[in-house]
mmCIF file of C-alpha atoms in Angstrom:
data_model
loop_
_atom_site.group_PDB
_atom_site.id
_atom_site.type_symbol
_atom_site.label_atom_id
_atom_site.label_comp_id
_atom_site.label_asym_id
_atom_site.label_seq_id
_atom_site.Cartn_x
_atom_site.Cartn_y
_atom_site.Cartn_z
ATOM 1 C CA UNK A 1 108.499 88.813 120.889
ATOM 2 C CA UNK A 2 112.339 89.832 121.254
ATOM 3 C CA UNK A 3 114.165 89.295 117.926
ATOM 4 C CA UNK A 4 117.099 87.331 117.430
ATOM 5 C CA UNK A 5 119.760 87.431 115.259
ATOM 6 C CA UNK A 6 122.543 84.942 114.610
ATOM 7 C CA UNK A 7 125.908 85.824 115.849
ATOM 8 C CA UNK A 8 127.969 88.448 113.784
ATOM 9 C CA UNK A 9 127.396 92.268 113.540
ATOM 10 C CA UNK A 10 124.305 92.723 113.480
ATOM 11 C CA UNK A 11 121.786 93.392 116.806
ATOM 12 C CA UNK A 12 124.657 91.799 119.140
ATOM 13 C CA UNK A 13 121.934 88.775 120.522
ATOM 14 C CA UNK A 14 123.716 85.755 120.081
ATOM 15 C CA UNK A 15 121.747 82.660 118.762
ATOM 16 C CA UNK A 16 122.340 79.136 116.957
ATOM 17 C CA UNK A 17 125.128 78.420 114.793
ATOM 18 C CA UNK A 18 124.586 78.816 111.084
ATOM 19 C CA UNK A 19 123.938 74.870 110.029
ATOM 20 C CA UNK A 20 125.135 73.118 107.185
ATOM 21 C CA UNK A 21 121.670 72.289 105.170
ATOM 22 C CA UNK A 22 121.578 68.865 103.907
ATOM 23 C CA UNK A 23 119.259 70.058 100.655
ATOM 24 C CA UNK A 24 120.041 73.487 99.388
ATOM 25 C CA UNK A 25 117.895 76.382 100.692
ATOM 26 C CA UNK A 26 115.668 77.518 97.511
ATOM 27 C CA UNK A 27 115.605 80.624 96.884
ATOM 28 C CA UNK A 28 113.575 83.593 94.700
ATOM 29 C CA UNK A 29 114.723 86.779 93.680
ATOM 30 C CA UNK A 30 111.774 89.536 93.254
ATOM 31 C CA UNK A 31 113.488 93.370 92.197
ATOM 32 C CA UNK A 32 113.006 95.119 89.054
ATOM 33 C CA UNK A 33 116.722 95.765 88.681
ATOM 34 C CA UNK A 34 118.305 93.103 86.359
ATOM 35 C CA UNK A 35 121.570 94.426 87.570
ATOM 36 C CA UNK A 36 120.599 94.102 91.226
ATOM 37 C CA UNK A 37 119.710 90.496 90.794
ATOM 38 C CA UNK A 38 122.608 88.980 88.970
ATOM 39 C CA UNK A 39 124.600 90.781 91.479
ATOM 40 C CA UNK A 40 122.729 88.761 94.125
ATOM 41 C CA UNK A 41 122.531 85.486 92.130
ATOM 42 C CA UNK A 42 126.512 85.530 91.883
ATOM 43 C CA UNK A 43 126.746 86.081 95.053
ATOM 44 C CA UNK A 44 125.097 83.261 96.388
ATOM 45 C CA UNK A 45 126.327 80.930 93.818
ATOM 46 C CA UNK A 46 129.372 80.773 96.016
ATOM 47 C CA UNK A 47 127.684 78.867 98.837
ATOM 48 C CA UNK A 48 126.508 75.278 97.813
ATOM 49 C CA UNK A 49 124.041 75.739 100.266
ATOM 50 C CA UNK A 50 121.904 78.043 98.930
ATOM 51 C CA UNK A 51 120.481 77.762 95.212
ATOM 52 C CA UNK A 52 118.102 80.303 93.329
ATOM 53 C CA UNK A 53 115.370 79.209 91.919
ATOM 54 C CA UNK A 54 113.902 81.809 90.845
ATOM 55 C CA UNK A 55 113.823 85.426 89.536
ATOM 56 C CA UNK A 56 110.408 87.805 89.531
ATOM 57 C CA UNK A 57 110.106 91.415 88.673
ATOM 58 C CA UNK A 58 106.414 92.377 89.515
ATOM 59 C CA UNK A 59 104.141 91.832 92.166
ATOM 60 C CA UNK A 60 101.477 89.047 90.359
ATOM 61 C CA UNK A 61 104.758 86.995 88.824
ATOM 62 C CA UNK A 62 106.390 86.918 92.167
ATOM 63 C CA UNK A 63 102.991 85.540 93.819
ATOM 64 C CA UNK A 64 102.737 83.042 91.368
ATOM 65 C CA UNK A 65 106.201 81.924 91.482
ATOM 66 C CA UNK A 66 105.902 81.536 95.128
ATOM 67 C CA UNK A 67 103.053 79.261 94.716
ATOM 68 C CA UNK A 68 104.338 77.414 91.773
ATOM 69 C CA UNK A 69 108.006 76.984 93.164
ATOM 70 C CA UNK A 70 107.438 77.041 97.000
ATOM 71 C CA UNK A 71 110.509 78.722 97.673
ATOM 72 C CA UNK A 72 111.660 78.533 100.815
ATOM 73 C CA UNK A 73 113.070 82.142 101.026
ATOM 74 C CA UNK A 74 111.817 85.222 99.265
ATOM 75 C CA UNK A 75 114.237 87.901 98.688
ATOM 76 C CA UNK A 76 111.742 91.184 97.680
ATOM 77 C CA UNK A 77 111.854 94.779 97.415
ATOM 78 C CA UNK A 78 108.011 95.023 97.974
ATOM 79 C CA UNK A 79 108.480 99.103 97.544
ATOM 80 C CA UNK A 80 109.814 98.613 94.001
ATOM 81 C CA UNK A 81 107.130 99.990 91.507
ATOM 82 C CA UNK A 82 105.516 97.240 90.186
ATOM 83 C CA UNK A 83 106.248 94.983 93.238
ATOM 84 C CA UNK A 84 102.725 95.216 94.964
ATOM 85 C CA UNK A 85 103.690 97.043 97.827
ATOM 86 C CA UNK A 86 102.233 95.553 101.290
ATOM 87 C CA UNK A 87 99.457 94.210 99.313
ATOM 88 C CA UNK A 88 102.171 91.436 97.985
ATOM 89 C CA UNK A 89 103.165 90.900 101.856
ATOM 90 C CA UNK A 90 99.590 90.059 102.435
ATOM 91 C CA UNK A 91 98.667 87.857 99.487
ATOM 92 C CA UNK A 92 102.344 85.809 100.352
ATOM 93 C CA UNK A 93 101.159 85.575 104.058
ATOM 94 C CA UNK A 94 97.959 83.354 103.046
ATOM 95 C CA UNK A 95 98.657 81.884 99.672
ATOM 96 C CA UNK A 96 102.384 80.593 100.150
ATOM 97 C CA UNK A 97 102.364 81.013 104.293
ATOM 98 C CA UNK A 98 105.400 78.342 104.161
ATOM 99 C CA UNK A 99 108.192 80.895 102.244
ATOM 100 C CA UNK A 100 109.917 83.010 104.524
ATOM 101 C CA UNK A 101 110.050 86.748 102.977
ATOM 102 C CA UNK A 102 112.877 88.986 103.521
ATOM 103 C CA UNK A 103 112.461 92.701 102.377
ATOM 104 C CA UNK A 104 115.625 94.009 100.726
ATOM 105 C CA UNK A 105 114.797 97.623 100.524
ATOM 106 C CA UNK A 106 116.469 101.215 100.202
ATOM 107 C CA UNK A 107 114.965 102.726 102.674
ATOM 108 C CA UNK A 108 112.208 101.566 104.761
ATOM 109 C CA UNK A 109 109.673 104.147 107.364
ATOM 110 C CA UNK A 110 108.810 103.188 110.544
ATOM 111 C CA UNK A 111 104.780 102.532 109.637
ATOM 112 C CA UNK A 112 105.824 100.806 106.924
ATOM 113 C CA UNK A 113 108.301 98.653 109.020
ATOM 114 C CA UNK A 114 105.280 98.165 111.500
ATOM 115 C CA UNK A 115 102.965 96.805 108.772
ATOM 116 C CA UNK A 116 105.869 94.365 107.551
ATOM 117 C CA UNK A 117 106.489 92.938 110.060
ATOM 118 C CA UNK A 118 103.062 92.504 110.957
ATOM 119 C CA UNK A 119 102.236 90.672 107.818
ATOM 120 C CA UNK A 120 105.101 88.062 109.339
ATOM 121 C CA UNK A 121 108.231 89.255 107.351
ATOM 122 C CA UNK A 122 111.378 87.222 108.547
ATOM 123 C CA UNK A 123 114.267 89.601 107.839
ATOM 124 C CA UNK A 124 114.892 92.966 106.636
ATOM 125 C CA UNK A 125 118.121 94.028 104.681
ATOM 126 C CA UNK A 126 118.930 97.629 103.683
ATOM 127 C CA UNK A 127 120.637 97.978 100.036
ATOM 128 C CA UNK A 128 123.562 99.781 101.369
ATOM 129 C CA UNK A 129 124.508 96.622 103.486
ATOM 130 C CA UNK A 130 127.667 94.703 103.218
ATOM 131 C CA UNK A 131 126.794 92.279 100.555
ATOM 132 C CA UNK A 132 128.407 89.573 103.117
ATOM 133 C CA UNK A 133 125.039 90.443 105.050
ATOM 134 C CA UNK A 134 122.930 87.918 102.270
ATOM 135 C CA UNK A 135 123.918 84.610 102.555
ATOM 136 C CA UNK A 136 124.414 84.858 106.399
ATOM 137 C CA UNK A 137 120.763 86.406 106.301
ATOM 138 C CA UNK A 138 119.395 84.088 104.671
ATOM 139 C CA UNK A 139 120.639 81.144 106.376
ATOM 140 C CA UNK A 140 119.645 82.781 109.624
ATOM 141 C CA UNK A 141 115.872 82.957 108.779
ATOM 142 C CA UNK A 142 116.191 79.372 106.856
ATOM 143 C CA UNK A 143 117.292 78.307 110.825
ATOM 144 C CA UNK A 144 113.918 79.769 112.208
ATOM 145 C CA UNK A 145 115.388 83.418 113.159
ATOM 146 C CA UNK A 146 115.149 86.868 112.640
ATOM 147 C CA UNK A 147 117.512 89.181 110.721
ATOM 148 C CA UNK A 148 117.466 93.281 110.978
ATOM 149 C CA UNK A 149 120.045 95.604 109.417
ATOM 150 C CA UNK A 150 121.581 97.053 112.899
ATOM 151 C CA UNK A 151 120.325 100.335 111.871
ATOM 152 C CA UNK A 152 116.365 99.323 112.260
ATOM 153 C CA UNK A 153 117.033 96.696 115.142
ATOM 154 C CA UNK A 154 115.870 99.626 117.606
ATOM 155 C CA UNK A 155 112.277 99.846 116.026
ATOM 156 C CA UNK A 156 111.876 96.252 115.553
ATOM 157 C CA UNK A 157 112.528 95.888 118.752
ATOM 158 C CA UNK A 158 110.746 98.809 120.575
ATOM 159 C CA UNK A 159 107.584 97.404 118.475
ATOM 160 C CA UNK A 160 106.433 94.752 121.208
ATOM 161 C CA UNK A 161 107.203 97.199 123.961
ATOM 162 C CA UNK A 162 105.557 100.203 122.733
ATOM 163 C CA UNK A 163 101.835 98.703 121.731
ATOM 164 C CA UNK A 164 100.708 97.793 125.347
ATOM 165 C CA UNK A 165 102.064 101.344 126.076
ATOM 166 C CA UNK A 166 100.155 102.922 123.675
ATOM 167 C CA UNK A 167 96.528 101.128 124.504
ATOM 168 C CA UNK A 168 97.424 102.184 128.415
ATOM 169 C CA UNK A 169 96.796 98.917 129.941
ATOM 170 C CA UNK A 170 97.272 98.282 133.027
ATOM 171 C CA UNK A 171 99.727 95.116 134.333
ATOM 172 C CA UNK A 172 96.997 92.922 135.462
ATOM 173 C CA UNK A 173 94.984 93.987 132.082
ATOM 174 C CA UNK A 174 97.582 92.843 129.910
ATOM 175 C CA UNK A 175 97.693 89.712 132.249
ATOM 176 C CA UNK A 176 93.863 89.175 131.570
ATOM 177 C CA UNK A 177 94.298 89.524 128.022
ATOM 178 C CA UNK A 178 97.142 86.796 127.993
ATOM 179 C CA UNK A 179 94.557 84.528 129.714
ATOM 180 C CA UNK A 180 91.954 84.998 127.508
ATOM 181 C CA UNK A 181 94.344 84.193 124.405
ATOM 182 C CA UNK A 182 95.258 81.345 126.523
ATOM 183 C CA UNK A 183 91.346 80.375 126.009
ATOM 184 C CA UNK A 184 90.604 80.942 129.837
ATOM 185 C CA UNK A 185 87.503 80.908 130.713
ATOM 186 C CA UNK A 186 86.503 83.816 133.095
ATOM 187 C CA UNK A 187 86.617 81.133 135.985
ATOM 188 C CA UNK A 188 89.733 79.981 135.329
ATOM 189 C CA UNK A 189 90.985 83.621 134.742
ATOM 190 C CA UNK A 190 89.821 84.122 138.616
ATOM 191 C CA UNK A 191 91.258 81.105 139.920
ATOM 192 C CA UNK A 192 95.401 81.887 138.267
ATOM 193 C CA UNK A 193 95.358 85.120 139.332
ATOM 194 C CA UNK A 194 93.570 84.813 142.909
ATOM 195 C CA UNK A 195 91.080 87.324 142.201
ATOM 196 C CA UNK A 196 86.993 86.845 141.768
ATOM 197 C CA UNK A 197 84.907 86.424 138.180
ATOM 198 C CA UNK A 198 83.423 89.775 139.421
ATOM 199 C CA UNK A 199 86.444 91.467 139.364
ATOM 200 C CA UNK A 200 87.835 89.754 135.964
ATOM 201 C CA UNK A 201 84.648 90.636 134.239
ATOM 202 C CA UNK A 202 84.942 93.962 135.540
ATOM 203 C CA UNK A 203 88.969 93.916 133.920
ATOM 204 C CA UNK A 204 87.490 92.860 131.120
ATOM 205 C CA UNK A 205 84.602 95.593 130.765
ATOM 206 C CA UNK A 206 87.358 98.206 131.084
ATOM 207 C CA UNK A 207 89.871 96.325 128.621
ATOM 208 C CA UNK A 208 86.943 96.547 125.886
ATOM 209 C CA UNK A 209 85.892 100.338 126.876
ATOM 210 C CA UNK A 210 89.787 101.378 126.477
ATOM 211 C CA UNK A 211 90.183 99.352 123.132
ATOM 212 C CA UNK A 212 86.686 99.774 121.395
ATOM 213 C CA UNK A 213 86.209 96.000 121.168
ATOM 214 C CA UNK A 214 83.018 94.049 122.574
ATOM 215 C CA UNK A 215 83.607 90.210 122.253
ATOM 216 C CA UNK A 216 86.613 87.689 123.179
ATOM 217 C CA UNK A 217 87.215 87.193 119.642
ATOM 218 C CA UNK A 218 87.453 90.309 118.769
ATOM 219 C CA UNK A 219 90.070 91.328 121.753
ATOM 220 C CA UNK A 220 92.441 88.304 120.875
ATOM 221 C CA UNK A 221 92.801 89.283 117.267
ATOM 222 C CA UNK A 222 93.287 93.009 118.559
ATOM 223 C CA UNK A 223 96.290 91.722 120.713
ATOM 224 C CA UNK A 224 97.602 89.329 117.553
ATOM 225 C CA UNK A 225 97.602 92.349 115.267
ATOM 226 C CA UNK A 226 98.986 94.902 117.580
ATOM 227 C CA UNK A 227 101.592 92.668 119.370
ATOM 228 C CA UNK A 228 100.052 93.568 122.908
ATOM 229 C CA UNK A 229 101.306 90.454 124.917
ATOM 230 C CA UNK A 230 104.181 88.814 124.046
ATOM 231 C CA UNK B 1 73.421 96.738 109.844
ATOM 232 C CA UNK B 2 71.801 99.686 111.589
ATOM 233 C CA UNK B 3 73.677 103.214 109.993
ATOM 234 C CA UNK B 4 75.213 104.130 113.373
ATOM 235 C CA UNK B 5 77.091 100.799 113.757
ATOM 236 C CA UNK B 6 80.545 101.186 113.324
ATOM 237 C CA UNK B 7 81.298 98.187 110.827
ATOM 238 C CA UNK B 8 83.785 95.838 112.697
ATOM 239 C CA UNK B 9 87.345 95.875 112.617
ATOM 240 C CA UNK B 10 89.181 93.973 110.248
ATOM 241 C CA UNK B 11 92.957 92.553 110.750
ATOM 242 C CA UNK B 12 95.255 91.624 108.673
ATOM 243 C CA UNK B 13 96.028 88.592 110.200
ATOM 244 C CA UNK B 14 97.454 85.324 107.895
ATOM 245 C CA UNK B 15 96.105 82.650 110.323
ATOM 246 C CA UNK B 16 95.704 78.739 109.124
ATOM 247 C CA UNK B 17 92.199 77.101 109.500
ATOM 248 C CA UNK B 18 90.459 73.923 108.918
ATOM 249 C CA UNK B 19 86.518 74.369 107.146
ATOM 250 C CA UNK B 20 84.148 72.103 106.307
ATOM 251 C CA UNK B 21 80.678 71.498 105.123
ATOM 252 C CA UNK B 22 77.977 69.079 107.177
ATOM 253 C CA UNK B 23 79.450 65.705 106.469
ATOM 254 C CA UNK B 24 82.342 66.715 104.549
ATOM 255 C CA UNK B 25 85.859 66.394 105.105
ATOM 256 C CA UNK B 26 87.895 69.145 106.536
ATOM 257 C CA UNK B 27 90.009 71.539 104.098
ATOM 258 C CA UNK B 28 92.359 73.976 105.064
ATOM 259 C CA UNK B 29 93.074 77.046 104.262
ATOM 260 C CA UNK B 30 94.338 80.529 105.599
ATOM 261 C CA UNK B 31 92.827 83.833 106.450
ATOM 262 C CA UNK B 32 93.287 86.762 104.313
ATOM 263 C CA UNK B 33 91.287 88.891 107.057
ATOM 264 C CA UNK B 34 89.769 88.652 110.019
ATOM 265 C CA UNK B 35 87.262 90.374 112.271
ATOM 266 C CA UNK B 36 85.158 90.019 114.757
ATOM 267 C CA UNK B 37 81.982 89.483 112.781
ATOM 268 C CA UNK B 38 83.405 87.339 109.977
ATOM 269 C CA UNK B 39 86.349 86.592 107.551
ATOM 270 C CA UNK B 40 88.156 86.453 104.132
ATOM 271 C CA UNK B 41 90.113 83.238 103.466
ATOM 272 C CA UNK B 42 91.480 81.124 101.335
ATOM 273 C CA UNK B 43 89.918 78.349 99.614
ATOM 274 C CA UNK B 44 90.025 75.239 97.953
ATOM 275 C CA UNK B 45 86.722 74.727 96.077
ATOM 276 C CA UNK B 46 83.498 77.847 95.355
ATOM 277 C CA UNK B 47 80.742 77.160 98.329
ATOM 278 C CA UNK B 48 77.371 78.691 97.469
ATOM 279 C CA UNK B 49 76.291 81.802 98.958
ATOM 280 C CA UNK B 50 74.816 80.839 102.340
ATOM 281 C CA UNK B 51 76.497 77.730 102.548
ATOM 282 C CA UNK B 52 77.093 77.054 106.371
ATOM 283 C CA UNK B 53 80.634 76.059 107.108
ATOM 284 C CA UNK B 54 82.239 74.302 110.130
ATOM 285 C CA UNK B 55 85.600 76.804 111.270
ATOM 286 C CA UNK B 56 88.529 75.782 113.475
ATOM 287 C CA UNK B 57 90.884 78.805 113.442
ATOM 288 C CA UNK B 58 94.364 78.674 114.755
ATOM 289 C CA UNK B 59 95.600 81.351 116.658
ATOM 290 C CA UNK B 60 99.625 82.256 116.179
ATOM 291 C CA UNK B 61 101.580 85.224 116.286
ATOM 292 C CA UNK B 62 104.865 86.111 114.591
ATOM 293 C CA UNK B 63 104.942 81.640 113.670
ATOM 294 C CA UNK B 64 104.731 80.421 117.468
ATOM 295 C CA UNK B 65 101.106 78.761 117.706
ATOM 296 C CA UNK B 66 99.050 80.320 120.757
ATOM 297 C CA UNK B 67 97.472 77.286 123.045
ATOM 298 C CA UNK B 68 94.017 78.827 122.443
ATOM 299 C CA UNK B 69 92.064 78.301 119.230
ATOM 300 C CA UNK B 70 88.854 79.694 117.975
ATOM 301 C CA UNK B 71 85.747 77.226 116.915
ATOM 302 C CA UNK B 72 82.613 78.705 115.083
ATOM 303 C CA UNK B 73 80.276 78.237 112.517
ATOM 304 C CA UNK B 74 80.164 80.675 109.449
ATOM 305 C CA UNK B 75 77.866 81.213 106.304
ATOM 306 C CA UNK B 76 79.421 82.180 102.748
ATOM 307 C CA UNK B 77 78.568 85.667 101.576
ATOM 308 C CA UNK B 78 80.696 86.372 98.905
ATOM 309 C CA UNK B 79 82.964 84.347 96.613
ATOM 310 C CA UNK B 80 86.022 86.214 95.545
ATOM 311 C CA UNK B 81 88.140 84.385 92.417
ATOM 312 C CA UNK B 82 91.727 86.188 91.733
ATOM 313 C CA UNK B 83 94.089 84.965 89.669
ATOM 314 C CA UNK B 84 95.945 82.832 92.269
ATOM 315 C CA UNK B 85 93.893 81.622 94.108
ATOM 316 C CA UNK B 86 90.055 81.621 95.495
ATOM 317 C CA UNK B 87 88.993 83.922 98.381
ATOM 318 C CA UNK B 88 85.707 83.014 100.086
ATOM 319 C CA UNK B 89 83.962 85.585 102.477
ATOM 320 C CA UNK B 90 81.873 84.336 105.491
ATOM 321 C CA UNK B 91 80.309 85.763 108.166
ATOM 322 C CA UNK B 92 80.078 84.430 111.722
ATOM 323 C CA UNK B 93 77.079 82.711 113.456
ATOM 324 C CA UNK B 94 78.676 82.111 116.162
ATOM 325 C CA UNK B 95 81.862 81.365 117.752
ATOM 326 C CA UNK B 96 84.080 80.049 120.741
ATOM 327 C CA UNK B 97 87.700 80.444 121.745
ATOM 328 C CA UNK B 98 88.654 77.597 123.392
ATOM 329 C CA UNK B 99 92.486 76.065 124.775
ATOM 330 C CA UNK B 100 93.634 74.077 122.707
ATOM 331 C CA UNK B 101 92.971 70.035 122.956
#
């Protein structure tokens, strides 16, 4: 997927206007810097829009304050000592899969990055932003957007464009591989792209040789995790 | 599992699913991880090891729902309690992905 960003100075794509929300966008706060959080708290407290609801400083009470409070946007520095780490990204991504999480971080590498945003972050802030950068942040991933710092919007989005490079697959492989997700059968794989089942099971044969995988299944959760199609 | 089989890979994927017993209403729950022998996901009530469950898997990437979606039956093997919430592990008996209805 390309990522979007709402209109200001950071990544340059233009997308919605910021909307006014009728209920206030609830918020939690997860840092182990007291200092850090006030500072964020106050800040927000100047838009009526946005309320915090909550404040965490480990892993375990952030995860239970997502599922007690159902916040609908996570503010974490999951690199924080005691803030689980990806482990925290995981256990938010399938026990409170509605908040959105954006990572607030000092410094972020680009593995790291990868693995975020593969465990579905929405936004990414570096500490040494403008502090303007947080409400408009937040109300950009509230709208159903992405937000990146400017300074990491190259990896983010070279991500999607890199993993079908790396795997070497061919055009009409990837195209195969979109069908299957599609739930194609082989059939109907032949029939789109004007080609026999011979020669789509023989696409397929070398799709599963190249990526180690033996089974349908197993290919379409290969190409969710690594971003192969878009 | 034979000692030269590579055990199958497992992704990190937080994908929501419906599961059910025979004659029981659906529940729904979410992946913790996936592969292409079986899964880790969350759960609403324990099912006894060996249990047979009823799986329809939804397939999404990065929020946008995919317009295929993955069928199959599963047995319980493990039961996993945290302090959050309960995991249940199952492995696959068999499976289909299928466009969605």
């Amino acid at each position: 997927m390309v990522p979007v960003t709402c209109p200001g100075t950071h990544g340059g794509v233009t997308g919605p206007e910021m909307v006014t929300e009728r209920t206030p966008i609830r918020i939690v706060i997860a840092d182990e810097s007291p200092v850090f959080r006030r500072g964020v708290r106050d800040l927000l407290k100047a838009d009526p829009a946005l309320t915090v609801v909550g404040e965490s400083t480990c892993g375990p009470e952030t995860l239970a304050l997502a599922h007690q409070l159902n916040p609908d946007i996570l503010l974490v520095d999951i690199f924080m000592r005691d803030l689980g780490g990806l482990e925290l990204l995981q256990a938010l991504a399938s026990g409170a899969p509605e908040t959105k999480t954006i990572l607030v971080v000092g410094a972020i590498d680009r593995t790291q990055l990868i693995q975020a945003m593969q465990l579905g972050i929405k936004g990414l802030i570096l500490k040494s932003a403008d502090p303007s950068v947080y409400p408009r942040a937040i109300h950009c991933v509230q709208s159903g957007e992405l937000w990146v710092s400017r300074e990491l919007l190259t990896e983010w989005a070279q991500f999607n464009a890199q993993a079908s490079r790396k795997f070497e697959l061919t055009p009409r492989e990837l195209e195969i591989i979109t069908e299957v997700l599609a739930g194609s059968s082989n059939k109907q794989i032949a029939e789109k792209l004007g080609i026999t089942v011979d020669t789509v099971k023989r696409h397929l044969n070398n799709i599963f040789d190249k990526l180690g995988l033996s089974t349908r299944l197993e290919l379409s959760l290969f190409a969710l995790h690594h971003h192969v199609v878009n | 599992m034979a000692e030269w089989q590579q055990r199958a890979e497992r992704f990190l994927l937080p994908l929501p699913l419906r599961y059910r017993t025979a004659g029981d209403k659906w529940f729904e729950g979410r992946t913790h991880n996936i592969s292409g022998t079986g899964l880790l996901f969350t759960a609403k009530q324990e099912l006894a090891i060996g249990t047979e469950i009823e799986l329809n898997l939804e397939l999404e990437c990065d929020g946008n729902q995919l317009p295929s979606m993955v069928s199959a039956r599963a047995s319980i093997v493990r039961a996993l309690p945290t302090q959050s919430q309960l995991l249940l592990a199952a492995k696959f008996l068999d499976n289909q992905l299928l466009p969605r209805s």
